[in-house]
């Protein structure tokens, strides 16, 4: 059951005192590969060895795996389970057509095209890890759920819009996450999906940026074009190429104690990404409307936006918020 009352951030910090009770965050909807079957490798960060990019090497549906049907031009809910929120962080949602089912398995040259980016507050807004809510999912300790995308000290859920121009057919949906506190890691969960109501044209898909792979360990050497680099402890990453669509939920931060192999392409925190809404009349995205009295800035076309001098951020974040039409 979703907990509608947010847990105070100060209480979430208490969870840092009991690390053995924590469990990694896992995407629960759409259902990732081997969500209900062992070995459940999707709960571990990519380590470049036994859990390689992409998707920890897992990409074949087995008994119990579910293919989620999604509609181009409509939003899809994305939910999570776990307690080790690591103070939140930034995340990206992407789609790949390099179908491991047809190819006989993943290879490291597979392309994951970014359809939505969240700066900060993903999958939670917390000081550290979350309290165990007393419920468990798949033998995985579960924290309190916000039931929305703005609660604090609880697991958020998001509506991620699928562009109308996505190609119909089987694909893989991916959530990648760069945690704010804890070990410098990159998490990736992948789910088999079937896209309907899209197009057969791949030109706009090819124009989408690929996901950011910072923190992927240097031991994995077979990712084309990837130069191993790391983010700093306590940093909310400002993605270097976030794409056209997304929101800033919490302000990014600059590194303190920059590692020697710092990801130099990360822009400064004072320069926010500028995300577009559906103002083209093409219907490429569902209607973007504010919720919960959110102040929703008008979409503008430049790639980056200079941070306000007072350092403030609107409630609900910068960027359009997708909701299902008629709600």
GROMACS .gro file of N, CA and C in nm, residues 134-275:
model
  426
  134UNK      N    1   0.865  -0.179   0.718
  134UNK     CA    2   0.803  -0.297   0.778
  134UNK      C    3   0.744  -0.391   0.676
  135UNK      N    4   0.739  -0.349   0.550
  135UNK     CA    5   0.693  -0.436   0.442
  135UNK      C    6   0.814  -0.481   0.362
  136UNK      N    7   0.798  -0.591   0.292
  136UNK     CA    8   0.909  -0.644   0.213
  136UNK      C    9   0.856  -0.684   0.076
  137UNK      N   10   0.938  -0.659  -0.026
  137UNK     CA   11   0.904  -0.697  -0.161
  137UNK      C   12   1.010  -0.793  -0.211
  138UNK      N   13   0.972  -0.915  -0.244
  138UNK     CA   14   1.064  -1.015  -0.297
  138UNK      C   15   1.184  -1.035  -0.206
  139UNK      N   16   1.157  -1.044  -0.074
  139UNK     CA   17   1.263  -1.059   0.025
  139UNK      C   18   1.359  -0.941   0.024
  140UNK      N   19   1.314  -0.830  -0.026
  140UNK     CA   20   1.394  -0.709  -0.033
  140UNK      C   21   1.330  -0.607   0.060
  141UNK      N   22   1.405  -0.558   0.160
  141UNK     CA   23   1.349  -0.459   0.252
  141UNK      C   24   1.298  -0.340   0.173
  142UNK      N   25   1.182  -0.290   0.211
  142UNK     CA   26   1.117  -0.183   0.136
  142UNK      C   27   1.096  -0.062   0.225
  143UNK      N   28   1.123   0.056   0.172
  143UNK     CA   29   1.102   0.179   0.245
  143UNK      C   30   0.963   0.233   0.225
  144UNK      N   31   0.930   0.344   0.292
  144UNK     CA   32   0.798   0.406   0.274
  144UNK      C   33   0.786   0.465   0.134
  145UNK      N   34   0.665   0.461   0.080
  145UNK     CA   35   0.639   0.513  -0.054
  145UNK      C   36   0.564   0.645  -0.045
  146UNK      N   37   0.608   0.741  -0.129
  146UNK     CA   38   0.545   0.873  -0.129
  146UNK      C   39   0.407   0.870  -0.194
  147UNK      N   40   0.392   0.789  -0.298
  147UNK     CA   41   0.269   0.793  -0.376
  147UNK      C   42   0.265   0.911  -0.471
  148UNK      N   43   0.380   0.982  -0.486
  148UNK     CA   44   0.389   1.097  -0.576
  148UNK      C   45   0.535   1.118  -0.612
  149UNK      N   46   0.563   1.226  -0.685
  149UNK     CA   47   0.700   1.251  -0.728
  149UNK      C   48   0.765   1.367  -0.654
  150UNK      N   49   0.708   1.405  -0.539
  150UNK     CA   50   0.760   1.522  -0.469
  150UNK      C   51   0.778   1.502  -0.319
  151UNK      N   52   0.740   1.385  -0.263
  151UNK     CA   53   0.754   1.362  -0.120
  151UNK      C   54   0.900   1.353  -0.079
  152UNK      N   55   0.926   1.368   0.050
  152UNK     CA   56   1.062   1.362   0.103
  152UNK      C   57   1.073   1.249   0.204
  153UNK      N   58   1.188   1.183   0.207
  153UNK     CA   59   1.210   1.072   0.298
  153UNK      C   60   1.131   0.949   0.262
  154UNK      N   61   1.094   0.935   0.136
  154UNK     CA   62   1.014   0.821   0.090
  154UNK      C   63   1.047   0.795  -0.057
  155UNK      N   64   1.006   0.678  -0.107
  155UNK     CA   65   1.035   0.640  -0.245
  155UNK      C   66   0.937   0.709  -0.338
  156UNK      N   67   0.990   0.783  -0.431
  156UNK     CA   68   0.905   0.854  -0.526
  156UNK      C   69   0.863   0.763  -0.642
  157UNK      N   70   0.760   0.806  -0.713
  157UNK     CA   71   0.722   0.739  -0.838
  157UNK      C   72   0.704   0.846  -0.943
  158UNK      N   73   0.728   0.810  -1.068
  158UNK     CA   74   0.733   0.909  -1.175
  158UNK      C   75   0.649   0.865  -1.294
  159UNK      N   76   0.595   0.963  -1.365
  159UNK     CA   77   0.532   0.940  -1.495
  159UNK      C   78   0.632   0.982  -1.602
  160UNK      N   79   0.678   0.886  -1.680
  160UNK     CA   80   0.778   0.913  -1.782
  160UNK      C   81   0.712   0.910  -1.920
  161UNK      N   82   0.714   1.024  -1.991
  161UNK     CA   83   0.649   1.028  -2.122
  161UNK      C   84   0.730   0.954  -2.228
  162UNK      N   85   0.660   0.876  -2.309
  162UNK     CA   86   0.723   0.808  -2.421
  162UNK      C   87   0.696   0.888  -2.549
  163UNK      N   88   0.801   0.931  -2.618
  163UNK     CA   89   0.780   1.009  -2.740
  163UNK      C   90   0.697   0.933  -2.843
  164UNK      N   91   0.615   1.008  -2.913
  164UNK     CA   92   0.532   0.950  -3.018
  164UNK      C   93   0.617   0.893  -3.131
  165UNK      N   94   0.739   0.948  -3.148
  165UNK     CA   95   0.822   0.904  -3.261
  165UNK      C   96   0.897   0.775  -3.235
  166UNK      N   97   0.882   0.713  -3.119
  166UNK     CA   98   0.951   0.587  -3.095
  166UNK      C   99   0.901   0.478  -3.190
  167UNK      N  100   0.991   0.391  -3.226
  167UNK     CA  101   0.957   0.285  -3.322
  167UNK      C  102   0.876   0.175  -3.255
  168UNK      N  103   0.775   0.127  -3.323
  168UNK     CA  104   0.692   0.018  -3.272
  168UNK      C  105   0.772  -0.112  -3.265
  169UNK      N  106   0.732  -0.196  -3.170
  169UNK     CA  107   0.792  -0.328  -3.160
  169UNK      C  108   0.865  -0.350  -3.029
  170UNK      N  109   0.936  -0.463  -3.018
  170UNK     CA  110   1.007  -0.495  -2.893
  170UNK      C  111   1.123  -0.400  -2.869
  171UNK      N  112   1.143  -0.363  -2.745
  171UNK     CA  113   1.252  -0.274  -2.707
  171UNK      C  114   1.286  -0.302  -2.561
  172UNK      N  115   1.386  -0.231  -2.510
  172UNK     CA  116   1.426  -0.244  -2.371
  172UNK      C  117   1.423  -0.106  -2.308
  173UNK      N  118   1.354  -0.096  -2.194
  173UNK     CA  119   1.348   0.028  -2.118
  173UNK      C  120   1.452   0.021  -2.007
  174UNK      N  121   1.524   0.130  -1.986
  174UNK     CA  122   1.633   0.131  -1.889
  174UNK      C  123   1.621   0.250  -1.794
  175UNK      N  124   1.647   0.223  -1.667
  175UNK     CA  125   1.664   0.328  -1.565
  175UNK      C  126   1.809   0.323  -1.518
  176UNK      N  127   1.882   0.435  -1.534
  176UNK     CA  128   2.017   0.444  -1.480
  176UNK      C  129   2.019   0.553  -1.373
  177UNK      N  130   2.096   0.528  -1.267
  177UNK     CA  131   2.094   0.614  -1.148
  177UNK      C  132   2.236   0.635  -1.097
  178UNK      N  133   2.269   0.763  -1.073
  178UNK     CA  134   2.395   0.800  -1.009
  178UNK      C  135   2.363   0.853  -0.870
  179UNK      N  136   2.390   0.771  -0.769
  179UNK     CA  137   2.353   0.805  -0.631
  179UNK      C  138   2.437   0.921  -0.579
  180UNK      N  139   2.378   0.997  -0.486
  180UNK     CA  140   2.443   1.117  -0.434
  180UNK      C  141   2.546   1.085  -0.326
  181UNK      N  142   2.515   0.994  -0.232
  181UNK     CA  143   2.607   0.961  -0.124
  181UNK      C  144   2.632   0.810  -0.123
  182UNK      N  145   2.743   0.772  -0.063
  182UNK     CA  146   2.782   0.631  -0.062
  182UNK      C  147   2.890   0.605  -0.165
  183UNK      N  148   2.913   0.479  -0.198
  183UNK     CA  149   3.013   0.445  -0.299
  183UNK      C  150   2.978   0.512  -0.432
  184UNK      N  151   3.080   0.545  -0.509
  184UNK     CA  152   3.059   0.608  -0.640
  184UNK      C  153   3.016   0.500  -0.738
  185UNK      N  154   2.886   0.491  -0.763
  185UNK     CA  155   2.829   0.379  -0.837
  185UNK      C  156   2.738   0.427  -0.948
  186UNK      N  157   2.711   0.336  -1.040
  186UNK     CA  158   2.605   0.354  -1.140
  186UNK      C  159   2.518   0.231  -1.136
  187UNK      N  160   2.390   0.254  -1.121
  187UNK     CA  161   2.291   0.146  -1.120
  187UNK      C  162   2.217   0.146  -1.253
  188UNK      N  163   2.180   0.027  -1.297
  188UNK     CA  164   2.096   0.016  -1.417
  188UNK      C  165   2.001  -0.102  -1.402
  189UNK      N  166   1.873  -0.074  -1.421
  189UNK     CA  167   1.772  -0.178  -1.430
  189UNK      C  168   1.711  -0.172  -1.569
  190UNK      N  169   1.687  -0.288  -1.628
  190UNK     CA  170   1.635  -0.296  -1.764
  190UNK      C  171   1.510  -0.382  -1.767
  191UNK      N  172   1.412  -0.341  -1.845
  191UNK     CA  173   1.286  -0.413  -1.854
  191UNK      C  174   1.246  -0.433  -2.000
  192UNK      N  175   1.199  -0.552  -2.036
  192UNK     CA  176   1.149  -0.573  -2.172
  192UNK      C  177   1.016  -0.502  -2.191
  193UNK      N  178   1.002  -0.429  -2.301
  193UNK     CA  179   0.878  -0.358  -2.330
  193UNK      C  180   0.837  -0.384  -2.475
  194UNK      N  181   0.711  -0.356  -2.505
  194UNK     CA  182   0.658  -0.361  -2.640
  194UNK      C  183   0.594  -0.226  -2.667
  195UNK      N  184   0.645  -0.153  -2.766
  195UNK     CA  185   0.596  -0.019  -2.797
  195UNK      C  186   0.489  -0.027  -2.905
  196UNK      N  187   0.377   0.038  -2.879
  196UNK     CA  188   0.267   0.046  -2.976
  196UNK      C  189   0.232   0.192  -3.000
  197UNK      N  190   0.163   0.219  -3.109
  197UNK     CA  191   0.116   0.354  -3.136
  197UNK      C  192   0.225   0.451  -3.172
  198UNK      N  193   0.345   0.399  -3.203
  198UNK     CA  194   0.457   0.485  -3.241
  198UNK      C  195   0.468   0.498  -3.391
  199UNK      N  196   0.591   0.490  -3.442
  199UNK     CA  197   0.615   0.505  -3.585
  199UNK      C  198   0.710   0.395  -3.632
  200UNK      N  199   0.744   0.400  -3.759
  200UNK     CA  200   0.844   0.309  -3.815
  200UNK      C  201   0.971   0.386  -3.853
  201UNK      N  202   0.976   0.513  -3.820
  201UNK     CA  203   1.088   0.600  -3.856
  201UNK      C  204   1.187   0.607  -3.740
  202UNK      N  205   1.314   0.578  -3.768
  202UNK     CA  206   1.415   0.576  -3.663
  202UNK      C  207   1.500   0.703  -3.658
  203UNK      N  208   1.473   0.800  -3.746
  203UNK     CA  209   1.562   0.916  -3.756
  203UNK      C  210   1.562   0.999  -3.628
  204UNK      N  211   1.445   1.024  -3.569
  204UNK     CA  212   1.440   1.104  -3.447
  204UNK      C  213   1.497   1.028  -3.327
  205UNK      N  214   1.482   0.897  -3.329
  205UNK     CA  215   1.540   0.815  -3.221
  205UNK      C  216   1.691   0.826  -3.224
  206UNK      N  217   1.749   0.819  -3.343
  206UNK     CA  218   1.894   0.826  -3.355
  206UNK      C  219   1.948   0.959  -3.307
  207UNK      N  220   1.867   1.064  -3.314
  207UNK     CA  221   1.911   1.197  -3.271
  207UNK      C  222   1.914   1.213  -3.120
  208UNK      N  223   1.851   1.121  -3.046
  208UNK     CA  224   1.850   1.130  -2.900
  208UNK      C  225   1.989   1.100  -2.844
  209UNK      N  226   2.026   1.165  -2.734
  209UNK     CA  227   2.158   1.138  -2.675
  209UNK      C  228   2.161   1.003  -2.604
  210UNK      N  229   2.280   0.947  -2.595
  210UNK     CA  230   2.297   0.824  -2.519
  210UNK      C  231   2.315   0.856  -2.371
  211UNK      N  232   2.289   0.758  -2.286
  211UNK     CA  233   2.294   0.780  -2.142
  211UNK      C  234   2.437   0.805  -2.095
  212UNK      N  235   2.448   0.873  -1.981
  212UNK     CA  236   2.576   0.903  -1.917
  212UNK      C  237   2.622   0.780  -1.838
  213UNK      N  238   2.748   0.741  -1.855
  213UNK     CA  239   2.798   0.617  -1.795
  213UNK      C  240   2.905   0.642  -1.688
  214UNK      N  241   2.920   0.766  -1.641
  214UNK     CA  242   3.016   0.793  -1.536
  214UNK      C  243   3.000   0.699  -1.418
  215UNK      N  244   3.111   0.665  -1.352
  215UNK     CA  245   3.120   0.570  -1.240
  215UNK      C  246   3.125   0.425  -1.285
  216UNK      N  247   3.110   0.398  -1.415
  216UNK     CA  248   3.127   0.261  -1.461
  216UNK      C  249   3.275   0.224  -1.445
  217UNK      N  250   3.307   0.118  -1.371
  217UNK     CA  251   3.447   0.087  -1.341
  217UNK      C  252   3.531   0.064  -1.466
  218UNK      N  253   3.659   0.103  -1.454
  218UNK     CA  254   3.751   0.093  -1.566
  218UNK      C  255   3.780  -0.051  -1.606
  219UNK      N  256   3.743  -0.147  -1.520
  219UNK     CA  257   3.769  -0.287  -1.553
  219UNK      C  258   3.691  -0.330  -1.676
  220UNK      N  259   3.580  -0.260  -1.707
  220UNK     CA  260   3.506  -0.292  -1.829
  220UNK      C  261   3.562  -0.205  -1.941
  221UNK      N  262   3.629  -0.268  -2.034
  221UNK     CA  263   3.702  -0.196  -2.139
  221UNK      C  264   3.638  -0.207  -2.276
  222UNK      N  265   3.520  -0.269  -2.285
  222UNK     CA  266   3.463  -0.297  -2.417
  222UNK      C  267   3.346  -0.206  -2.453
  223UNK      N  268   3.332  -0.091  -2.384
  223UNK     CA  269   3.224   0.003  -2.416
  223UNK      C  270   3.280   0.108  -2.511
  224UNK      N  271   3.235   0.109  -2.637
  224UNK     CA  272   3.293   0.202  -2.736
  224UNK      C  273   3.279   0.348  -2.693
  225UNK      N  274   3.389   0.421  -2.698
  225UNK     CA  275   3.387   0.565  -2.671
  225UNK      C  276   3.383   0.603  -2.525
  226UNK      N  277   3.374   0.505  -2.434
  226UNK     CA  278   3.366   0.539  -2.291
  226UNK      C  279   3.505   0.555  -2.232
  227UNK      N  280   3.532   0.673  -2.175
  227UNK     CA  281   3.654   0.699  -2.102
  227UNK      C  282   3.622   0.693  -1.954
  228UNK      N  283   3.672   0.594  -1.882
  228UNK     CA  284   3.636   0.577  -1.741
  228UNK      C  285   3.656   0.706  -1.660
  229UNK      N  286   3.555   0.740  -1.581
  229UNK     CA  287   3.561   0.859  -1.498
  229UNK      C  288   3.467   0.840  -1.380
  230UNK      N  289   3.485   0.922  -1.277
  230UNK     CA  290   3.403   0.913  -1.157
  230UNK      C  291   3.351   1.050  -1.114
  231UNK      N  292   3.238   1.047  -1.047
  231UNK     CA  293   3.182   1.166  -0.985
  231UNK      C  294   3.235   1.177  -0.842
  232UNK      N  295   3.203   1.286  -0.775
  232UNK     CA  296   3.252   1.310  -0.639
  232UNK      C  297   3.149   1.265  -0.536
  233UNK      N  298   3.196   1.231  -0.419
  233UNK     CA  299   3.109   1.198  -0.307
  233UNK      C  300   3.020   1.317  -0.274
  234UNK      N  301   2.892   1.291  -0.254
  234UNK     CA  302   2.797   1.396  -0.217
  234UNK      C  303   2.750   1.483  -0.332
  235UNK      N  304   2.785   1.447  -0.454
  235UNK     CA  305   2.751   1.528  -0.570
  235UNK      C  306   2.620   1.485  -0.634
  236UNK      N  307   2.531   1.581  -0.657
  236UNK     CA  308   2.414   1.558  -0.741
  236UNK      C  309   2.453   1.597  -0.882
  237UNK      N  310   2.467   1.497  -0.970
  237UNK     CA  311   2.529   1.522  -1.099
  237UNK      C  312   2.436   1.601  -1.191
  238UNK      N  313   2.497   1.695  -1.262
  238UNK     CA  314   2.432   1.772  -1.366
  238UNK      C  315   2.472   1.707  -1.497
  239UNK      N  316   2.387   1.624  -1.554
  239UNK     CA  317   2.425   1.542  -1.670
  239UNK      C  318   2.475   1.628  -1.786
  240UNK      N  319   2.584   1.587  -1.851
  240UNK     CA  320   2.640   1.667  -1.959
  240UNK      C  321   2.553   1.672  -2.084
  241UNK      N  322   2.475   1.568  -2.109
  241UNK     CA  323   2.388   1.568  -2.228
  241UNK      C  324   2.255   1.505  -2.189
  242UNK      N  325   2.170   1.581  -2.117
  242UNK     CA  326   2.048   1.523  -2.062
  242UNK      C  327   1.936   1.502  -2.162
  243UNK      N  328   1.950   1.558  -2.282
  243UNK     CA  329   1.842   1.548  -2.379
  243UNK      C  330   1.744   1.664  -2.367
  244UNK      N  331   1.638   1.657  -2.446
  244UNK     CA  332   1.543   1.767  -2.453
  244UNK      C  333   1.434   1.760  -2.347
  245UNK      N  334   1.415   1.642  -2.286
  245UNK     CA  335   1.298   1.622  -2.202
  245UNK      C  336   1.338   1.577  -2.062
  246UNK      N  337   1.279   1.640  -1.962
  246UNK     CA  338   1.307   1.604  -1.825
  246UNK      C  339   1.271   1.715  -1.729
  247UNK      N  340   1.320   1.705  -1.605
  247UNK     CA  341   1.295   1.805  -1.500
  247UNK      C  342   1.414   1.814  -1.406
  248UNK      N  343   1.428   1.929  -1.344
  248UNK     CA  344   1.524   1.948  -1.236
  248UNK      C  345   1.444   1.946  -1.106
  249UNK      N  346   1.456   1.837  -1.030
  249UNK     CA  347   1.382   1.824  -0.905
  249UNK      C  348   1.458   1.882  -0.787
  250UNK      N  349   1.590   1.870  -0.789
  250UNK     CA  350   1.677   1.930  -0.689
  250UNK      C  351   1.798   1.988  -0.759
  251UNK      N  352   1.850   2.097  -0.707
  251UNK     CA  353   1.962   2.162  -0.774
  251UNK      C  354   2.084   2.072  -0.776
  252UNK      N  355   2.153   2.066  -0.890
  252UNK     CA  356   2.277   1.990  -0.894
  252UNK      C  357   2.383   2.058  -0.808
  253UNK      N  358   2.489   1.985  -0.777
  253UNK     CA  359   2.596   2.039  -0.694
  253UNK      C  360   2.731   2.015  -0.761
  254UNK      N  361   2.823   2.107  -0.735
  254UNK     CA  362   2.959   2.090  -0.785
  254UNK      C  363   3.036   1.997  -0.693
  255UNK      N  364   3.140   1.934  -0.744
  255UNK     CA  365   3.215   1.837  -0.662
  255UNK      C  366   3.298   1.904  -0.554
  256UNK      N  367   3.308   1.838  -0.441
  256UNK     CA  368   3.402   1.874  -0.336
  256UNK      C  369   3.498   1.757  -0.321
  257UNK      N  370   3.626   1.786  -0.318
  257UNK     CA  371   3.721   1.676  -0.316
  257UNK      C  372   3.718   1.599  -0.445
  258UNK      N  373   3.738   1.667  -0.556
  258UNK     CA  374   3.725   1.608  -0.690
  258UNK      C  375   3.822   1.490  -0.709
  259UNK      N  376   3.773   1.374  -0.752
  259UNK     CA  377   3.861   1.260  -0.777
  259UNK      C  378   3.954   1.288  -0.894
  260UNK      N  379   4.066   1.216  -0.899
  260UNK     CA  380   4.165   1.240  -1.005
  260UNK      C  381   4.110   1.207  -1.143
  261UNK      N  382   4.014   1.115  -1.150
  261UNK     CA  383   3.955   1.078  -1.279
  261UNK      C  384   3.814   1.136  -1.291
  262UNK      N  385   3.796   1.259  -1.242
  262UNK     CA  386   3.664   1.321  -1.244
  262UNK      C  387   3.611   1.333  -1.387
  263UNK      N  388   3.479   1.317  -1.402
  263UNK     CA  389   3.414   1.326  -1.533
  263UNK      C  390   3.413   1.473  -1.577
  264UNK      N  391   3.509   1.510  -1.658
  264UNK     CA  392   3.532   1.650  -1.692
  264UNK      C  393   3.424   1.710  -1.782
  265UNK      N  394   3.340   1.625  -1.842
  265UNK     CA  395   3.236   1.678  -1.930
  265UNK      C  396   3.110   1.720  -1.854
  266UNK      N  397   3.106   1.700  -1.722
  266UNK     CA  398   2.991   1.740  -1.642
  266UNK      C  399   2.989   1.892  -1.631
  267UNK      N  400   2.879   1.960  -1.668
  267UNK     CA  401   2.875   2.106  -1.661
  267UNK      C  402   2.867   2.154  -1.517
  268UNK      N  403   2.903   2.278  -1.489
  268UNK     CA  404   2.893   2.331  -1.353
  268UNK      C  405   2.749   2.336  -1.304
  269UNK      N  406   2.734   2.330  -1.172
  269UNK     CA  407   2.600   2.327  -1.114
  269UNK      C  408   2.523   2.456  -1.141
  270UNK      N  409   2.592   2.564  -1.170
  270UNK     CA  410   2.526   2.693  -1.193
  270UNK      C  411   2.456   2.700  -1.327
  271UNK      N  412   2.474   2.598  -1.410
  271UNK     CA  413   2.413   2.596  -1.543
  271UNK      C  414   2.314   2.480  -1.549
  272UNK      N  415   2.186   2.512  -1.543
  272UNK     CA  416   2.082   2.409  -1.542
  272UNK      C  417   2.041   2.369  -1.683
  273UNK      N  418   2.009   2.242  -1.705
  273UNK     CA  419   1.955   2.202  -1.836
  273UNK      C  420   1.819   2.265  -1.858
  274UNK      N  421   1.789   2.296  -1.981
  274UNK     CA  422   1.660   2.355  -2.016
  274UNK      C  423   1.582   2.253  -2.097
  275UNK      N  424   1.469   2.211  -2.043
  275UNK     CA  425   1.392   2.104  -2.106
  275UNK      C  426   1.272   2.160  -2.180
   0.00000   0.00000   0.00000
